[in-house]
Amino acid sequence: MDDLENELWYPVQSPVLFDEHNDSSENTVTKKQKKSELPLPGAFVVETAKETGFHRTTRLCLERIREAMLHHRWQEAAEYMACYPQQLEDTTAGPGKHYKEMIWRITIEILHHHPNSKMEDYNIIYEQMKQSGFKHYLMICLEHSFYLLLHGQIENANRHLSIAESWRHGQETAHQYQRSKLIQAYSGLLDYIIWCDKKNAPTKTSSTTAGSNKDIHYDFRQASVNLKEILKYPGVWDPFILSYVEYLQRHNAPARRLMKVLKVLHYLVPSHELMLDYNSFLLISEKPGDIKKALGVLLDMLDYACWRTSMDAWKCLKDVIDKLQLQDDWKEVVAEQMTARKEWWPAMHFTMFHASEDAVQRPQLMEVKASLTKILCPEMKLTYPAGQITKDWRI
């Protein structure tokens, strides 16, 4: 970095990233840098009163990196970035956590856009950043695994996740705990993918069957343990179940298989939006008792305030009750579901305030709810209008 400060005070030649035989005037690099007409954001590293020569050089270097990135001059940004990590050697700037994360993210962004970046470049940067400190270690490991997955290196990605899964540093914080569970979830997913690949792969010789079966069983156990463990942590497993449901839907999986997955989701998160899909499957099912389950699923959703004004949820509830009324025991079924709710459900859904608000803002919803009041709460005197909606409520 000895000559970098002097270099920064002169216009930087944009590197040629095209065919050397192309003589187009647009591709000619001039000595005088063209000034951009685009407005640039203000500097995020400003000069200070106690700035040393080293600080001044690194600040100017970072400004050059930023300007090159904003104008998509990735080769130029890469050349300056090769010098900037010396900022980490500065002992007067504290632990340098901010600079470590900034170097990590800027470098990966440059590599992502650079036309000549290679997988080895990514691996080198990720490994260097893992060794630079512990604060972002788990997230760097996870991002590294994602990159390997994008390039089809499933087992290599799983190996990095396994290393991160066993990593510990000092007293575990809440953030570290959540990230470790997320890594455990992805590790379980990759174990499952590896197990599927090995299970479907043909065995070459009979002599390798025993060893192959042992490896397959090990991968299955690893996947089973990890995926079962993360079900205890809502927020971690959400994307995995959602992705699995979407996968089944895209591949036209049987309805019973989808219902099995959604049944588990209903037990874990009864207010999840996929419960509307679960209700649809139950509503068209020919299996005795599924219509009763559909009623329970919708009432469970409406127990949560986030669904209180949902037209979709109330319309589905009306469809279920309409079908349920074809059975002789429909009143007993509804009463059974509403027994535990009769003390607080009317106050949540069927007050005069709800009626006046729905009449003005959601008249269609009011009609649906009004048709259900006497069915759900037959023995209670409600201030929410039943039957037809009079004009008084809409004034």
CSV table of C-alpha atoms in Angstrom, one decimal:
chain,number,residue,atom,x,y,z
A,1,MET,CA,0.0,0.0,0.0
A,2,ASP,CA,3.1,2.2,-0.1
A,3,ASP,CA,2.3,3.8,-3.5
A,4,LEU,CA,-1.5,3.5,-3.2
A,5,GLU,CA,-2.0,6.9,-1.8
A,6,ASN,CA,-0.2,8.6,-4.7
A,7,GLU,CA,-2.1,6.5,-7.1
A,8,LEU,CA,-5.4,7.5,-5.6
A,9,TRP,CA,-4.8,11.2,-6.4
A,10,TYR,CA,-4.7,10.5,-10.2
A,11,PRO,CA,-7.6,9.4,-12.5
A,12,VAL,CA,-7.8,5.7,-12.6
A,13,GLN,CA,-7.8,4.0,-16.0
A,14,SER,CA,-10.8,1.7,-16.4
A,15,PRO,CA,-9.4,-1.8,-17.1
A,16,VAL,CA,-10.1,-3.4,-20.5
A,17,LEU,CA,-12.5,-6.3,-19.9
A,18,PHE,CA,-13.2,-7.0,-23.6
A,19,ASP,CA,-11.6,-8.4,-26.7
A,20,GLU,CA,-8.3,-6.9,-27.4
A,21,HIS,CA,-9.0,-7.0,-31.1
A,22,ASN,CA,-12.1,-4.9,-30.8
A,23,ASP,CA,-11.1,-1.4,-32.1
A,24,SER,CA,-14.4,0.3,-31.3
A,25,SER,CA,-14.0,3.8,-30.0
A,26,GLU,CA,-16.4,3.0,-27.2
A,27,ASN,CA,-14.0,0.4,-25.9
A,28,THR,CA,-10.9,2.7,-26.0
A,29,VAL,CA,-9.6,3.5,-22.5
A,30,THR,CA,-8.6,7.1,-22.3
A,31,LYS,CA,-6.1,8.6,-19.8
A,32,LYS,CA,-8.6,11.1,-18.6
A,33,GLN,CA,-11.4,9.6,-16.6
A,34,LYS,CA,-14.8,10.7,-17.7
A,35,LYS,CA,-16.7,12.3,-14.8
A,36,SER,CA,-20.0,10.6,-14.1
A,37,GLU,CA,-23.2,12.6,-14.3
A,38,LEU,CA,-24.9,10.3,-11.8
A,39,PRO,CA,-25.2,11.7,-8.3
A,40,LEU,CA,-23.2,9.7,-5.7
A,41,PRO,CA,-24.3,9.1,-2.1
A,42,GLY,CA,-22.3,10.9,0.6
A,43,ALA,CA,-19.2,9.3,1.9
A,44,PHE,CA,-19.7,6.7,4.6
A,45,VAL,CA,-16.1,7.0,5.9
A,46,VAL,CA,-15.4,10.6,6.6
A,47,GLU,CA,-12.1,12.4,7.4
A,48,THR,CA,-11.4,12.9,11.1
A,49,ALA,CA,-9.2,15.4,12.9
A,50,LYS,CA,-6.8,12.7,14.2
A,51,GLU,CA,-6.6,10.9,10.8
A,52,THR,CA,-3.1,9.4,10.1
A,53,GLY,CA,-1.6,8.8,6.8
A,54,PHE,CA,-2.7,5.1,6.9
A,55,HIS,CA,-6.3,6.1,7.8
A,56,ARG,CA,-6.4,8.6,5.0
A,57,THR,CA,-5.1,6.1,2.5
A,58,THR,CA,-7.6,3.4,3.5
A,59,ARG,CA,-10.4,5.9,3.4
A,60,LEU,CA,-9.6,7.0,-0.1
A,61,CYS,CA,-9.2,3.4,-1.1
A,62,LEU,CA,-12.7,2.6,0.2
A,63,GLU,CA,-14.1,5.6,-1.7
A,64,ARG,CA,-12.5,4.3,-4.9
A,65,ILE,CA,-14.0,0.9,-4.3
A,66,ARG,CA,-17.4,2.4,-3.8
A,67,GLU,CA,-17.2,4.5,-6.9
A,68,ALA,CA,-16.0,1.6,-9.0
A,69,MET,CA,-18.9,-0.6,-7.8
A,70,LEU,CA,-21.5,2.1,-8.3
A,71,HIS,CA,-20.4,2.3,-12.0
A,72,HIS,CA,-20.0,-1.5,-12.3
A,73,ARG,CA,-16.2,-1.3,-12.9
A,74,TRP,CA,-15.6,-4.6,-11.2
A,75,GLN,CA,-12.0,-5.2,-12.3
A,76,GLU,CA,-11.0,-1.8,-10.9
A,77,ALA,CA,-13.0,-2.5,-7.7
A,78,ALA,CA,-11.2,-5.8,-7.3
A,79,GLU,CA,-7.8,-4.2,-7.7
A,80,TYR,CA,-8.5,-1.7,-4.9
A,81,MET,CA,-10.1,-4.3,-2.8
A,82,ALA,CA,-6.9,-6.4,-2.8
A,83,CYS,CA,-5.3,-3.5,-0.9
A,84,TYR,CA,-8.1,-2.6,1.5
A,85,PRO,CA,-8.0,-5.6,3.9
A,86,GLN,CA,-4.9,-4.0,5.4
A,87,GLN,CA,-7.4,-1.9,7.3
A,88,LEU,CA,-7.7,-4.9,9.6
A,89,GLU,CA,-4.1,-4.4,10.7
A,90,ASP,CA,-5.0,-1.1,12.3
A,91,THR,CA,-4.9,-1.6,16.0
A,92,THR,CA,-6.2,2.0,16.8
A,93,ALA,CA,-9.6,1.3,15.3
A,94,GLY,CA,-10.8,-1.2,18.0
A,95,PRO,CA,-11.7,-4.8,17.2
A,96,GLY,CA,-12.5,-4.0,13.6
A,97,LYS,CA,-15.8,-5.9,13.6
A,98,HIS,CA,-17.4,-3.4,11.3
A,99,TYR,CA,-14.5,-3.6,8.8
A,100,LYS,CA,-14.6,-7.4,8.8
A,101,GLU,CA,-18.2,-7.5,7.8
A,102,MET,CA,-17.8,-4.8,5.3
A,103,ILE,CA,-14.8,-6.5,3.7
A,104,TRP,CA,-16.7,-9.8,3.6
A,105,ARG,CA,-19.8,-8.4,1.9
A,106,ILE,CA,-18.0,-6.0,-0.5
A,107,THR,CA,-15.6,-8.8,-1.7
A,108,ILE,CA,-18.3,-11.3,-2.3
A,109,GLU,CA,-20.3,-8.6,-4.2
A,110,ILE,CA,-17.4,-7.9,-6.4
A,111,LEU,CA,-16.7,-11.6,-7.1
A,112,HIS,CA,-20.4,-12.1,-7.9
A,113,HIS,CA,-20.2,-9.5,-10.7
A,114,HIS,CA,-16.7,-10.0,-11.9
A,115,PRO,CA,-16.6,-11.8,-15.2
A,116,ASN,CA,-13.5,-13.7,-14.4
A,117,SER,CA,-14.2,-14.9,-10.9
A,118,LYS,CA,-13.7,-18.6,-10.1
A,119,MET,CA,-14.9,-20.9,-7.4
A,120,GLU,CA,-11.5,-21.0,-5.9
A,121,ASP,CA,-11.7,-17.2,-5.4
A,122,TYR,CA,-14.9,-17.6,-3.4
A,123,ASN,CA,-13.5,-20.4,-1.3
A,124,ILE,CA,-10.4,-18.5,-0.4
A,125,ILE,CA,-12.3,-15.4,0.6
A,126,TYR,CA,-14.8,-17.4,2.7
A,127,GLU,CA,-12.0,-19.3,4.5
A,128,GLN,CA,-10.1,-16.1,5.2
A,129,MET,CA,-13.2,-14.4,6.6
A,130,LYS,CA,-14.0,-17.4,8.8
A,131,GLN,CA,-10.5,-17.0,10.3
A,132,SER,CA,-10.7,-13.3,10.8
A,133,GLY,CA,-13.1,-13.4,13.8
A,134,PHE,CA,-16.0,-15.2,15.4
A,135,LYS,CA,-18.8,-12.7,15.3
A,136,HIS,CA,-20.0,-13.6,11.7
A,137,TYR,CA,-18.5,-17.1,11.6
A,138,LEU,CA,-21.8,-19.0,11.5
A,139,MET,CA,-23.4,-16.8,8.8
A,140,ILE,CA,-20.2,-16.9,6.7
A,141,CYS,CA,-20.3,-20.7,6.9
A,142,LEU,CA,-24.0,-20.7,5.9
A,143,GLU,CA,-23.4,-18.4,3.0
A,144,HIS,CA,-20.4,-20.5,1.9
A,145,SER,CA,-22.6,-23.6,1.9
A,146,PHE,CA,-25.2,-21.8,-0.2
A,147,TYR,CA,-22.6,-21.0,-2.8
A,148,LEU,CA,-21.4,-24.5,-3.0
A,149,LEU,CA,-25.0,-25.7,-3.3
A,150,LEU,CA,-25.5,-23.4,-6.3
A,151,HIS,CA,-22.6,-25.2,-8.0
A,152,GLY,CA,-23.9,-28.7,-7.2
A,153,GLN,CA,-21.4,-29.5,-4.5
A,154,ILE,CA,-23.9,-30.9,-2.0
A,155,GLU,CA,-21.6,-33.1,0.0
A,156,ASN,CA,-18.9,-30.4,0.3
A,157,ALA,CA,-21.6,-27.9,1.4
A,158,ASN,CA,-22.8,-30.4,4.0
A,159,ARG,CA,-19.3,-30.9,5.3
A,160,HIS,CA,-18.9,-27.1,5.9
A,161,LEU,CA,-22.3,-27.1,7.7
A,162,SER,CA,-21.2,-30.0,9.9
A,163,ILE,CA,-18.1,-28.1,10.9
A,164,ALA,CA,-20.1,-25.0,11.6
A,165,GLU,CA,-22.6,-27.1,13.6
A,166,SER,CA,-19.9,-28.2,16.0
A,167,TRP,CA,-18.3,-24.8,16.3
A,168,ARG,CA,-18.4,-23.1,19.7
A,169,HIS,CA,-16.9,-19.8,21.0
A,170,GLY,CA,-17.4,-18.6,24.6
A,171,GLN,CA,-20.8,-18.3,26.0
A,172,GLU,CA,-23.5,-18.9,23.4
A,173,THR,CA,-25.6,-15.8,22.7
A,174,ALA,CA,-29.2,-15.8,21.6
A,175,HIS,CA,-28.2,-14.9,18.0
A,176,GLN,CA,-25.6,-17.7,17.9
A,177,TYR,CA,-28.2,-20.2,19.2
A,178,GLN,CA,-30.7,-19.2,16.5
A,179,ARG,CA,-28.1,-19.4,13.7
A,180,SER,CA,-26.8,-22.7,15.0
A,181,LYS,CA,-30.4,-24.1,14.8
A,182,LEU,CA,-30.7,-22.7,11.2
A,183,ILE,CA,-27.5,-24.4,10.3
A,184,GLN,CA,-28.7,-27.6,11.9
A,185,ALA,CA,-31.9,-27.4,9.7
A,186,TYR,CA,-30.0,-27.0,6.5
A,187,SER,CA,-27.6,-29.8,7.5
A,188,GLY,CA,-30.6,-32.0,8.0
A,189,LEU,CA,-32.0,-31.0,4.6
A,190,LEU,CA,-28.7,-31.9,2.9
A,191,ASP,CA,-28.5,-35.2,4.7
A,192,TYR,CA,-31.9,-36.0,3.4
A,193,ILE,CA,-30.9,-35.0,-0.2
A,194,ILE,CA,-27.8,-37.2,0.1
A,195,TRP,CA,-29.8,-40.0,1.4
A,196,CYS,CA,-32.3,-39.8,-1.5
A,197,ASP,CA,-29.4,-39.8,-4.0
A,198,LYS,CA,-27.7,-42.8,-2.5
A,199,LYS,CA,-31.0,-44.6,-2.1
A,200,ASN,CA,-31.9,-44.2,-5.7
A,201,ALA,CA,-28.4,-44.9,-7.0
A,202,PRO,CA,-27.9,-48.4,-8.5
A,203,THR,CA,-25.4,-50.7,-6.6
A,204,LYS,CA,-22.4,-51.6,-8.7
A,205,THR,CA,-21.5,-54.9,-7.1
A,206,SER,CA,-23.0,-57.2,-4.4
A,207,SER,CA,-19.9,-56.9,-2.3
A,208,THR,CA,-20.5,-53.2,-1.7
A,209,THR,CA,-24.2,-53.7,-0.8
A,210,ALA,CA,-23.6,-54.0,3.0
A,211,GLY,CA,-21.3,-51.0,3.2
A,212,SER,CA,-23.7,-48.9,1.0
A,213,ASN,CA,-26.7,-49.8,3.1
A,214,LYS,CA,-24.8,-48.8,6.2
A,215,ASP,CA,-23.9,-45.4,4.7
A,216,ILE,CA,-27.5,-44.9,3.6
A,217,HIS,CA,-28.8,-45.7,7.0
A,218,TYR,CA,-26.4,-43.3,8.6
A,219,ASP,CA,-27.5,-40.4,6.3
A,220,PHE,CA,-31.1,-41.3,7.0
A,221,ARG,CA,-30.5,-41.2,10.8
A,222,GLN,CA,-28.7,-37.8,10.5
A,223,ALA,CA,-31.4,-36.3,8.5
A,224,SER,CA,-34.1,-37.7,10.8
A,225,VAL,CA,-32.5,-36.4,14.0
A,226,ASN,CA,-31.8,-32.9,12.7
A,227,LEU,CA,-35.2,-32.4,11.0
A,228,LYS,CA,-37.1,-33.7,14.0
A,229,GLU,CA,-35.1,-31.4,16.3
A,230,ILE,CA,-35.8,-28.2,14.4
A,231,LEU,CA,-39.6,-28.8,14.6
A,232,LYS,CA,-39.3,-27.4,18.2
A,233,TYR,CA,-38.2,-24.0,16.9
A,234,PRO,CA,-40.9,-22.1,14.9
A,235,GLY,CA,-39.3,-19.6,12.6
A,236,VAL,CA,-36.4,-22.0,11.8
A,237,TRP,CA,-38.4,-24.8,10.2
A,238,ASP,CA,-41.0,-22.5,8.5
A,239,PRO,CA,-39.2,-22.2,5.1
A,240,PHE,CA,-38.5,-26.0,5.0
A,241,ILE,CA,-42.2,-27.0,5.5
A,242,LEU,CA,-43.4,-24.3,3.1
A,243,SER,CA,-40.9,-25.4,0.5
A,244,TYR,CA,-41.9,-29.0,0.9
A,245,VAL,CA,-45.6,-28.2,0.4
A,246,GLU,CA,-44.8,-26.1,-2.7
A,247,TYR,CA,-42.6,-29.0,-4.0
A,248,LEU,CA,-45.5,-31.5,-3.5
A,249,GLN,CA,-47.9,-29.1,-5.2
A,250,ARG,CA,-45.6,-28.6,-8.2
A,251,HIS,CA,-45.2,-32.4,-8.6
A,252,ASN,CA,-49.0,-33.1,-8.3
A,253,ALA,CA,-48.6,-35.1,-5.2
A,254,PRO,CA,-51.7,-37.0,-3.9
A,255,ALA,CA,-54.0,-34.9,-1.8
A,256,ARG,CA,-53.6,-37.3,1.1
A,257,ARG,CA,-49.9,-36.8,1.2
A,258,LEU,CA,-50.3,-33.0,1.2
A,259,MET,CA,-52.9,-33.3,4.0
A,260,LYS,CA,-50.5,-35.3,6.1
A,261,VAL,CA,-47.9,-32.5,6.0
A,262,LEU,CA,-50.5,-29.8,6.5
A,263,LYS,CA,-51.9,-31.7,9.5
A,264,VAL,CA,-48.5,-31.5,11.2
A,265,LEU,CA,-48.3,-27.8,10.3
A,266,HIS,CA,-51.8,-27.2,11.8
A,267,TYR,CA,-50.7,-28.8,15.1
A,268,LEU,CA,-47.6,-26.5,15.2
A,269,VAL,CA,-49.1,-23.3,13.8
A,270,PRO,CA,-52.9,-23.3,13.6
A,271,SER,CA,-52.9,-19.7,12.4
A,272,HIS,CA,-50.8,-20.4,9.3
A,273,GLU,CA,-52.1,-19.2,6.0
A,274,LEU,CA,-51.7,-22.7,4.5
A,275,MET,CA,-54.5,-23.8,6.8
A,276,LEU,CA,-56.9,-22.4,4.1
A,277,ASP,CA,-55.4,-25.0,1.7
A,278,TYR,CA,-55.7,-27.7,4.4
A,279,ASN,CA,-59.4,-26.8,4.8
A,280,SER,CA,-59.9,-27.0,1.0
A,281,PHE,CA,-58.6,-30.6,1.0
A,282,LEU,CA,-60.7,-31.6,4.0
A,283,LEU,CA,-63.8,-30.0,2.4
A,284,ILE,CA,-63.6,-32.1,-0.8
A,285,SER,CA,-62.5,-35.3,1.0
A,286,GLU,CA,-64.9,-38.2,1.0
A,287,LYS,CA,-63.5,-39.6,4.2
A,288,PRO,CA,-66.0,-39.5,7.1
A,289,GLY,CA,-65.0,-37.0,9.8
A,290,ASP,CA,-62.9,-34.7,7.5
A,291,ILE,CA,-65.7,-32.1,7.4
A,292,LYS,CA,-65.6,-32.0,11.2
A,293,LYS,CA,-61.8,-31.5,11.0
A,294,ALA,CA,-62.3,-28.7,8.5
A,295,LEU,CA,-64.6,-26.9,11.0
A,296,GLY,CA,-62.0,-27.2,13.7
A,297,VAL,CA,-59.2,-25.9,11.4
A,298,LEU,CA,-61.1,-22.8,10.5
A,299,LEU,CA,-62.3,-22.0,14.0
A,300,ASP,CA,-58.7,-22.4,15.2
A,301,MET,CA,-57.6,-19.8,12.5
A,302,LEU,CA,-60.3,-17.4,13.6
A,303,ASP,CA,-59.1,-17.7,17.2
A,304,TYR,CA,-56.3,-15.4,16.1
A,305,ALA,CA,-56.8,-11.7,15.6
A,306,CYS,CA,-54.9,-11.6,12.4
A,307,TRP,CA,-57.8,-13.5,10.7
A,308,ARG,CA,-60.6,-11.6,12.3
A,309,THR,CA,-61.5,-9.6,9.2
A,310,SER,CA,-60.4,-12.1,6.6
A,311,MET,CA,-63.1,-12.7,4.0
A,312,ASP,CA,-61.4,-15.9,2.8
A,313,ALA,CA,-61.5,-17.4,6.3
A,314,TRP,CA,-65.1,-16.5,7.0
A,315,LYS,CA,-66.3,-17.6,3.5
A,316,CYS,CA,-64.5,-21.0,4.0
A,317,LEU,CA,-66.2,-21.3,7.4
A,318,LYS,CA,-69.6,-20.7,5.8
A,319,ASP,CA,-68.9,-23.3,3.1
A,320,VAL,CA,-67.9,-25.9,5.7
A,321,ILE,CA,-71.0,-25.2,7.8
A,322,ASP,CA,-73.3,-25.4,4.7
A,323,LYS,CA,-71.9,-28.8,3.9
A,324,LEU,CA,-72.0,-29.9,7.6
A,325,GLN,CA,-75.7,-29.0,7.8
A,326,LEU,CA,-76.4,-31.9,5.4
A,327,GLN,CA,-75.6,-34.2,8.3
A,328,ASP,CA,-78.2,-35.0,11.0
A,329,ASP,CA,-75.8,-34.3,13.9
A,330,TRP,CA,-74.4,-31.0,12.6
A,331,LYS,CA,-75.7,-29.0,15.7
A,332,GLU,CA,-73.9,-31.3,18.1
A,333,VAL,CA,-70.7,-31.0,16.0
A,334,VAL,CA,-70.8,-27.2,16.1
A,335,ALA,CA,-71.7,-27.1,19.8
A,336,GLU,CA,-68.8,-29.3,20.6
A,337,GLN,CA,-66.4,-27.0,18.8
A,338,MET,CA,-67.9,-23.9,20.3
A,339,THR,CA,-68.1,-25.1,23.9
A,340,ALA,CA,-64.7,-23.8,24.9
A,341,ARG,CA,-65.1,-20.6,22.9
A,342,LYS,CA,-68.6,-19.4,23.9
A,343,GLU,CA,-67.2,-17.2,26.7
A,344,TRP,CA,-64.8,-15.1,24.6
A,345,TRP,CA,-65.6,-15.7,20.9
A,346,PRO,CA,-68.6,-13.4,20.8
A,347,ALA,CA,-66.6,-10.6,22.3
A,348,MET,CA,-63.9,-11.2,19.7
A,349,HIS,CA,-66.1,-11.3,16.6
A,350,PHE,CA,-69.8,-10.4,17.3
A,351,THR,CA,-70.0,-7.1,19.1
A,352,MET,CA,-71.9,-3.9,18.1
A,353,PHE,CA,-68.5,-2.3,17.4
A,354,HIS,CA,-67.6,-5.1,15.0
A,355,ALA,CA,-71.0,-4.8,13.3
A,356,SER,CA,-70.7,-1.0,12.8
A,357,GLU,CA,-67.1,-1.3,11.6
A,358,ASP,CA,-67.9,-4.2,9.2
A,359,ALA,CA,-71.0,-2.5,7.9
A,360,VAL,CA,-68.9,0.5,6.7
A,361,GLN,CA,-65.6,-1.1,5.8
A,362,ARG,CA,-66.5,-4.7,4.9
A,363,PRO,CA,-70.2,-5.0,4.1
A,364,GLN,CA,-69.7,-8.4,2.3
A,365,LEU,CA,-67.9,-9.8,5.3
A,366,MET,CA,-70.7,-8.6,7.5
A,367,GLU,CA,-73.3,-10.5,5.5
A,368,VAL,CA,-71.3,-13.7,5.8
A,369,LYS,CA,-70.7,-13.3,9.6
A,370,ALA,CA,-74.3,-12.3,10.2
A,371,SER,CA,-75.5,-15.6,8.6
A,372,LEU,CA,-73.3,-17.6,11.0
A,373,THR,CA,-74.1,-15.9,14.4
A,374,LYS,CA,-77.1,-18.0,15.3
A,375,ILE,CA,-75.4,-21.2,14.1
A,376,LEU,CA,-72.3,-20.6,16.1
A,377,CYS,CA,-73.9,-19.0,19.2
A,378,PRO,CA,-77.5,-20.1,19.1
A,379,GLU,CA,-78.2,-19.6,22.8
A,380,MET,CA,-76.6,-16.1,23.2
A,381,LYS,CA,-78.1,-12.7,22.6
A,382,LEU,CA,-75.7,-11.0,20.3
A,383,THR,CA,-75.5,-7.3,19.3
A,384,TYR,CA,-74.2,-8.4,15.9
A,385,PRO,CA,-77.1,-8.6,13.5
A,386,ALA,CA,-78.3,-12.0,12.3
A,387,GLY,CA,-80.0,-12.7,9.0
A,388,GLN,CA,-80.4,-9.9,6.5
A,389,ILE,CA,-78.4,-6.7,7.0
A,390,THR,CA,-80.6,-3.6,7.4
A,391,LYS,CA,-79.8,-0.3,5.9
A,392,ASP,CA,-79.4,1.3,9.3
A,393,TRP,CA,-76.1,-0.6,9.7
A,394,ARG,CA,-74.7,0.8,6.5
A,395,ILE,CA,-75.4,4.4,7.2
